[in-house]
Coordinates of C-alpha atoms and ligand atoms in Angstrom, one line a residue:
M1 CA -0.1 -0.1 0.1
S2 CA 1.5 3.5 -1.0
D3 CA 2.4 6.0 1.6
F4 CA 0.6 8.8 -0.3
G5 CA -3.2 9.8 -0.1
F6 CA -5.7 12.3 -0.9
E7 CA -3.6 15.1 0.3
S8 CA -0.4 14.4 -1.4
T9 CA 1.0 16.5 -3.9
A10 CA 3.0 15.8 -7.0
D11 CA 6.3 17.1 -5.6
E12 CA 5.3 14.9 -2.3
V13 CA 5.1 12.0 -4.6
L14 CA 8.2 12.3 -6.5
E15 CA 10.6 13.3 -3.9
G16 CA 13.7 11.6 -3.9
K17 CA 12.9 10.2 -7.8
D18 CA 15.5 11.2 -10.3
L19 CA 14.0 11.7 -13.7
S20 CA 16.9 12.9 -15.4
G21 CA 17.1 11.0 -18.9
R22 CA 13.6 10.4 -19.0
T23 CA 11.1 11.8 -21.6
A24 CA 7.6 12.6 -20.7
F25 CA 5.0 13.7 -23.2
I26 CA 2.0 15.3 -21.9
T27 CA -1.2 16.0 -23.7
G28 CA -3.1 18.9 -22.3
G29 CA 0.4 20.2 -20.9
Y30 CA -0.4 24.3 -20.5
S31 CA -2.9 24.1 -18.0
G32 CA -4.4 22.5 -14.8
L33 CA -3.1 19.0 -14.0
G34 CA -1.0 18.5 -17.3
K35 CA 0.9 21.7 -16.7
E36 CA 1.4 20.9 -12.5
T37 CA 2.7 17.2 -14.0
A38 CA 5.0 18.8 -16.3
R39 CA 6.3 21.1 -14.2
A40 CA 6.7 18.6 -11.2
M41 CA 8.6 16.0 -14.0
A42 CA 11.0 18.7 -15.1
A43 CA 11.8 19.8 -11.7
K44 CA 13.3 16.0 -11.4
G45 CA 15.1 16.3 -14.5
A46 CA 12.8 14.6 -17.0
H47 CA 13.0 16.0 -20.5
V48 CA 9.3 17.3 -21.0
I49 CA 7.2 17.3 -24.2
L50 CA 4.1 19.4 -24.0
S51 CA 1.6 18.9 -26.2
G52 CA -1.8 21.1 -26.6
R53 CA -3.7 22.6 -29.5
D54 CA -2.7 26.4 -29.1
Q55 CA 0.9 26.9 -29.9
S56 CA 1.3 30.1 -28.0
K57 CA -0.3 28.8 -24.9
L58 CA 2.3 26.1 -25.1
D59 CA 5.5 28.4 -25.6
E60 CA 4.2 30.4 -22.5
A61 CA 4.0 27.1 -20.4
A62 CA 7.3 26.0 -22.1
K63 CA 9.0 28.9 -21.1
E64 CA 7.8 29.2 -17.4
I65 CA 8.4 25.5 -16.6
A66 CA 11.7 25.7 -18.3
D67 CA 12.6 29.0 -16.5
E68 CA 11.5 27.7 -13.1
T69 CA 13.0 24.2 -13.4
G70 CA 16.2 24.6 -15.9
A71 CA 14.8 21.5 -17.6
K72 CA 14.6 20.3 -21.5
V73 CA 10.9 21.7 -22.2
D74 CA 9.6 21.1 -26.0
T75 CA 6.3 21.3 -27.1
L76 CA 4.1 19.8 -30.1
A77 CA 0.8 21.1 -31.4
A78 CA -2.1 18.7 -31.7
D79 CA -5.4 19.0 -31.6
L80 CA -6.9 15.8 -30.2
A81 CA -10.4 16.9 -31.9
S82 CA -8.9 16.1 -35.5
L83 CA -7.5 13.2 -36.3
D84 CA -5.6 15.1 -39.5
S85 CA -4.0 17.1 -36.9
V86 CA -3.0 14.2 -34.7
R87 CA -1.4 12.2 -37.4
K88 CA 0.5 15.4 -38.9
A89 CA 1.8 15.7 -34.6
G90 CA 2.7 11.8 -34.9
A91 CA 5.0 12.5 -37.9
E92 CA 6.6 15.6 -36.5
A93 CA 7.4 14.0 -33.1
R94 CA 9.0 10.8 -34.7
D95 CA 11.0 13.2 -37.0
R96 CA 12.3 15.2 -33.6
F97 CA 12.1 13.1 -30.7
E98 CA 14.3 10.4 -29.5
K99 CA 12.2 8.4 -27.4
I100 CA 9.0 8.8 -24.7
D101 CA 9.3 6.6 -21.6
L102 CA 6.3 8.5 -19.9
L103 CA 3.0 8.9 -22.2
I104 CA 0.4 11.1 -20.0
N105 CA -2.6 11.1 -22.0
N106 CA -4.3 14.2 -19.6
A107 CA -6.1 16.1 -22.0
G108 CA -9.9 16.3 -22.1
V109 CA -13.1 18.2 -22.2
M110 CA -15.9 17.8 -19.8
A111 CA -19.9 18.2 -20.4
C112 CA -19.7 20.4 -23.3
P113 CA -22.8 20.9 -25.5
Y114 CA -23.4 18.6 -28.1
S115 CA -20.9 19.1 -31.0
E116 CA -18.5 17.0 -33.2
T117 CA -15.0 16.8 -33.8
A118 CA -13.7 17.5 -37.3
D119 CA -14.2 13.7 -38.3
G120 CA -17.7 14.1 -37.1
F121 CA -17.4 12.3 -33.9
E122 CA -18.9 13.1 -30.5
M123 CA -17.0 16.0 -29.1
Q124 CA -16.2 13.9 -25.7
F125 CA -15.8 10.5 -27.0
G126 CA -13.9 11.9 -30.2
T127 CA -11.6 14.0 -28.1
N128 CA -10.8 12.4 -25.1
H129 CA -10.6 8.9 -26.3
L130 CA -10.6 8.7 -30.0
G131 CA -7.8 11.3 -30.0
H132 CA -6.0 9.8 -27.5
F133 CA -6.4 6.2 -29.5
Q134 CA -4.7 7.8 -32.7
L135 CA -1.9 9.9 -30.8
T136 CA -0.9 6.6 -28.9
K137 CA -0.5 4.6 -32.1
E138 CA 1.2 7.4 -33.8
L139 CA 3.6 7.6 -30.5
M140 CA 4.0 3.8 -29.9
P141 CA 7.4 4.0 -32.3
L142 CA 9.0 6.2 -29.6
V143 CA 7.4 4.6 -26.8
E144 CA 8.9 1.6 -27.7
K145 CA 12.1 3.2 -27.9
G146 CA 11.8 4.2 -24.3
E147 CA 12.9 2.2 -21.4
R148 CA 10.4 1.2 -18.2
Q149 CA 7.7 2.9 -20.4
R150 CA 4.5 3.8 -18.8
I151 CA 1.4 4.9 -20.5
V152 CA -1.2 7.1 -18.1
N153 CA -4.7 7.8 -18.9
L154 CA -6.2 10.3 -17.1
S155 CA -9.8 9.1 -16.6
S156 CA -12.2 10.1 -13.8
R157 CA -14.6 8.9 -11.4
G158 CA -17.2 10.4 -13.6
H159 CA -16.8 7.0 -15.5
H160 CA -19.3 5.8 -13.0
I161 CA -22.1 7.5 -14.8
D162 CA -22.0 5.4 -17.8
R163 CA -20.7 2.5 -19.7
V164 CA -19.1 2.9 -23.3
H165 CA -22.5 2.3 -25.6
L166 CA -20.6 0.2 -28.0
D167 CA -23.5 -0.1 -30.3
D168 CA -24.0 4.1 -30.3
P169 CA -20.5 5.6 -29.0
N170 CA -21.3 9.4 -31.3
F171 CA -25.1 9.1 -29.9
D172 CA -26.6 9.0 -33.4
N173 CA -29.7 6.8 -32.0
R174 CA -30.1 8.3 -28.6
D175 CA -30.9 11.9 -27.3
Y176 CA -27.8 13.5 -26.1
D177 CA -26.8 13.9 -22.3
K178 CA -23.5 15.9 -21.8
W179 CA -23.0 13.6 -18.6
Q180 CA -23.8 10.3 -19.9
S181 CA -21.2 11.3 -22.6
Y182 CA -18.5 12.3 -20.4
G183 CA -19.1 9.2 -18.3
Q184 CA -18.6 7.2 -21.4
S185 CA -15.6 9.0 -22.7
K186 CA -14.0 8.2 -18.8
T187 CA -14.8 4.8 -19.2
A188 CA -13.2 4.2 -22.3
N189 CA -10.2 6.0 -21.0
I190 CA -10.0 3.2 -18.8
L191 CA -10.8 0.4 -21.5
F192 CA -8.2 1.6 -23.4
T193 CA -5.9 1.1 -21.0
V194 CA -6.9 -2.4 -20.4
G195 CA -6.5 -3.0 -23.9
L196 CA -2.9 -1.3 -24.3
E197 CA -1.7 -3.9 -21.1
E198 CA -3.2 -6.4 -22.7
R199 CA -1.4 -5.9 -26.3
F200 CA 1.9 -4.0 -25.3
G201 CA 2.5 -5.5 -21.3
D202 CA 4.7 -8.2 -22.6
K203 CA 7.1 -5.6 -24.0
G204 CA 7.7 -3.9 -21.1
I205 CA 5.0 -1.0 -21.6
H206 CA 2.4 -0.8 -18.8
S207 CA -0.6 1.4 -18.7
Y208 CA -2.2 3.2 -16.1
A209 CA -5.7 4.9 -15.6
L210 CA -6.6 7.0 -13.0
H211 CA -9.3 9.7 -11.3
P212 CA -7.4 12.6 -10.2
G213 CA -9.9 13.7 -7.8
G214 CA -12.2 16.6 -8.0
I215 CA -10.2 19.8 -8.5
M216 CA -11.0 23.5 -9.9
T217 CA -9.6 23.9 -13.3
N218 CA -10.8 25.1 -16.5
L219 CA -12.4 21.6 -17.2
G220 CA -15.4 23.1 -15.4
R221 CA -15.9 25.8 -18.5
H222 CA -19.1 24.4 -19.5
M223 CA -20.7 23.8 -16.3
T224 CA -23.8 25.7 -15.3
E225 CA -24.9 27.1 -12.0
E226 CA -27.4 24.3 -12.4
D227 CA -24.5 21.6 -13.0
M228 CA -22.6 23.1 -9.9
A229 CA -25.6 22.4 -7.5
W230 CA -26.2 19.1 -9.1
M231 CA -22.7 17.7 -8.3
R232 CA -22.5 19.3 -4.7
K233 CA -25.7 17.5 -4.3
R234 CA -24.5 14.1 -5.5
M235 CA -21.0 14.7 -4.0
E236 CA -23.2 15.1 -0.7
E237 CA -25.6 12.0 -1.2
N238 CA -22.9 9.8 -2.1
A239 CA -20.7 10.6 1.1
K240 CA -24.2 10.0 3.2
E241 CA -24.8 6.8 1.3
S242 CA -21.5 5.5 1.7
G243 CA -21.3 6.9 5.7
Q244 CA -18.6 9.1 4.8
S245 CA -18.2 13.2 5.2
P246 CA -18.0 15.0 1.3
Q247 CA -14.1 14.4 0.0
G248 CA -14.1 18.0 -0.7
F249 CA -11.4 19.4 -3.6
K250 CA -8.3 18.8 -4.1
T251 CA -5.6 21.8 -5.1
I252 CA -3.9 21.5 -8.5
P253 CA -0.7 19.9 -6.7
Q254 CA -2.9 17.6 -5.1
G255 CA -4.6 16.5 -8.4
A256 CA -1.4 16.2 -10.3
A257 CA -0.1 13.6 -7.7
T258 CA -2.1 10.2 -8.7
T259 CA -0.8 11.0 -12.4
C260 CA 3.0 11.5 -11.0
W261 CA 2.4 8.4 -8.8
A262 CA 1.2 6.1 -11.4
A263 CA 4.1 7.3 -13.9
T264 CA 6.8 6.2 -11.3
A265 CA 5.9 4.2 -8.2
D266 CA 8.1 1.2 -8.2
E267 CA 5.1 -0.9 -6.7
L268 CA 3.3 -0.4 -9.8
E269 CA 6.5 -2.0 -11.8
G270 CA 4.5 -4.6 -14.4
K271 CA 1.4 -4.2 -12.6
G272 CA -0.4 -2.2 -15.4
G273 CA -4.2 -2.5 -16.6
V274 CA -5.5 -0.8 -13.4
Y275 CA -7.0 2.1 -12.1
C276 CA -5.8 4.1 -9.5
E277 CA -7.1 6.9 -7.1
D278 CA -5.4 9.1 -4.2
C279 CA -2.0 7.4 -5.1
H280 CA -3.4 3.5 -4.8
V281 CA -4.8 1.1 -7.0
A282 CA -8.9 1.4 -6.6
P283 CA -10.6 -1.8 -6.0
Q284 CA -13.1 -3.2 -8.5
D285 CA -16.7 -2.0 -6.9
D286 CA -20.1 -1.6 -8.7
T287 CA -22.1 0.1 -5.8
D288 CA -19.6 2.4 -4.0
P289 CA -20.4 6.0 -5.2
T290 CA -17.4 7.5 -3.4
G291 CA -14.8 5.6 -5.2
G292 CA -13.5 2.5 -7.0
V293 CA -13.7 1.1 -10.8
R294 CA -16.9 0.0 -12.1
S295 CA -16.3 -3.9 -13.5
Y296 CA -17.6 -2.5 -16.9
A297 CA -14.9 -0.6 -17.2
L298 CA -12.1 -3.4 -16.5
D299 CA -13.7 -6.1 -18.4
K300 CA -11.2 -7.3 -20.8
D301 CA -14.3 -8.4 -23.6
N302 CA -15.5 -4.5 -23.7
A303 CA -11.7 -3.3 -23.9
N304 CA -11.0 -5.7 -27.2
R305 CA -14.6 -4.6 -28.4
L306 CA -13.9 -1.0 -27.7
W307 CA -10.5 -1.5 -29.4
T308 CA -11.5 -2.8 -32.8
L309 CA -14.5 -0.2 -32.7
S310 CA -11.9 2.5 -32.4
E311 CA -9.9 0.8 -35.1
Q312 CA -12.6 0.9 -37.4
L313 CA -13.8 4.8 -36.5
V314 CA -10.4 6.5 -36.8
G315 CA -10.1 4.0 -40.2
D316 CA -6.4 2.6 -38.8
S317 CA -5.2 -0.6 -37.4
F318 CA -3.3 -0.5 -34.0
T319 CA -1.7 -3.7 -33.3
A320 CA 1.7 -4.6 -31.0
Ligands
LIG401 N1 -10.4 18.6 -12.8 C1 -11.0 17.7 -12.2 O1 -11.9 17.8 -11.4 C2 -10.8 16.1 -12.7 C3 -11.8 15.3 -12.3 C4 -11.6 14.1 -12.8 C5 -10.7 14.3 -14.0 N2 -10.2 14.8 -14.5 C6 -9.5 14.7 -15.9 O2 -8.4 15.2 -15.6 C7 -7.6 15.7 -17.1 C8 -7.0 17.5 -17.1 O3 -8.0 18.0 -16.8 P1 -8.1 19.0 -16.1 O4 -8.9 19.3 -14.8 O5 -6.4 19.7 -15.9 O6 -8.6 20.4 -16.9 P2 -7.9 21.5 -18.3 O7 -7.1 22.8 -17.0 O8 -9.2 21.9 -18.7 O9 -7.0 20.7 -18.9 C9 -7.7 19.8 -20.2 C10 -6.5 20.2 -20.8 O10 -7.2 19.5 -22.1 C11 -7.0 20.3 -23.5 N3 -7.7 19.9 -24.7 C12 -9.1 19.9 -24.5 N4 -9.7 19.7 -25.7 C13 -8.4 19.4 -26.6 C14 -8.2 19.3 -27.5 N5 -9.1 19.2 -28.9 N6 -7.2 19.0 -28.2 C15 -5.6 18.8 -27.5 N7 -6.0 19.6 -26.1 C16 -7.4 19.6 -25.7 C17 -7.4 21.7 -22.8 O11 -6.6 22.8 -24.1 P3 -7.9 23.6 -24.1 O12 -7.4 24.6 -22.7 O13 -7.2 24.7 -25.6 O14 -9.2 23.7 -24.2 C18 -6.6 21.8 -21.8 O15 -5.1 21.8 -21.8 C19 -8.9 15.8 -17.8 O16 -8.7 14.4 -18.9 C20 -10.1 15.6 -17.1 O17 -10.9 14.4 -17.5 C21 -10.2 16.1 -14.0

């Protein structure tokens, strides 16, 4: 059992670690949890590559992190809501970079009104899952050149809201619900982790999914007052149901801790395909509203079916 928990920060988790010689590629790297993860890893000597869709924000964050830590910070523009952009970014990355040891699939969009990616996928499934599926495929040749490689996928406790509707992931035949959509996309992040572990684990590339906690970041940009009230009520009711007091929010440094733990903890070596929260591996649990991972998100058959569906949707095969 890890010594770290709910209140641990990214710096605390990385204390005593030497990440020099390691390259970490982080999506959503210029804001919120991604930026703090990058800063904390850079402070331990990692070469970090920040990815995001806005080059000026990437440049600003890269300069800030490099100035603060003295680490080598590169940037790579990629819009996860466009397969064309992701493929171009992949080619550029393979050209410019030597290897990736830690791939942190952190970017995400939450509860946006219905919209579509450049390729016509529903935005949350398309960005949070399919964009990262394609990007990971593009970057895998670099990951294969790394050492003690880990792929960390930022999921969410929001995965409790819904499974992946393999027969209708893009809401073609059902009414759009922004929270069901977020839940579906975050379940997909866990199933993708299971699928990656299944295919690449025996090559020494291990994959981890996680819930970072509840943290006030730009992720809430689409939330209305009504959504905030609903979320507070849900947290209170869930806590009451489980006989605990509401957990409350984490700070951004606390929110980045589980990512840093999943990327570096010695006790996780060789033990991928799991879902972590508060710097430990969460138990499988189908009823606890305050934690745990739902069985539909760890199910290998679901993971394989999602993998095949994702290959069909992006029009590309992704094999080990
Ligand atoms: N904060 C929480 O309470 C919480 C809870 C559970 C899970 N998570 C997960 O944690 C991760 C990080 O979120 P955060 O809280 O740090 O939020 P954040 O500050 O909004 O960061 C999300 C990042 O994703 C990027 N992004 C969104 N759409 C993109 C696209 N099409 N292409 C490339 N990048 C895109 C955003 O860039 P732009 O600013 O350009 O849009 C932003 O940099 C997400 O996966 C989220 O689901 C967060």
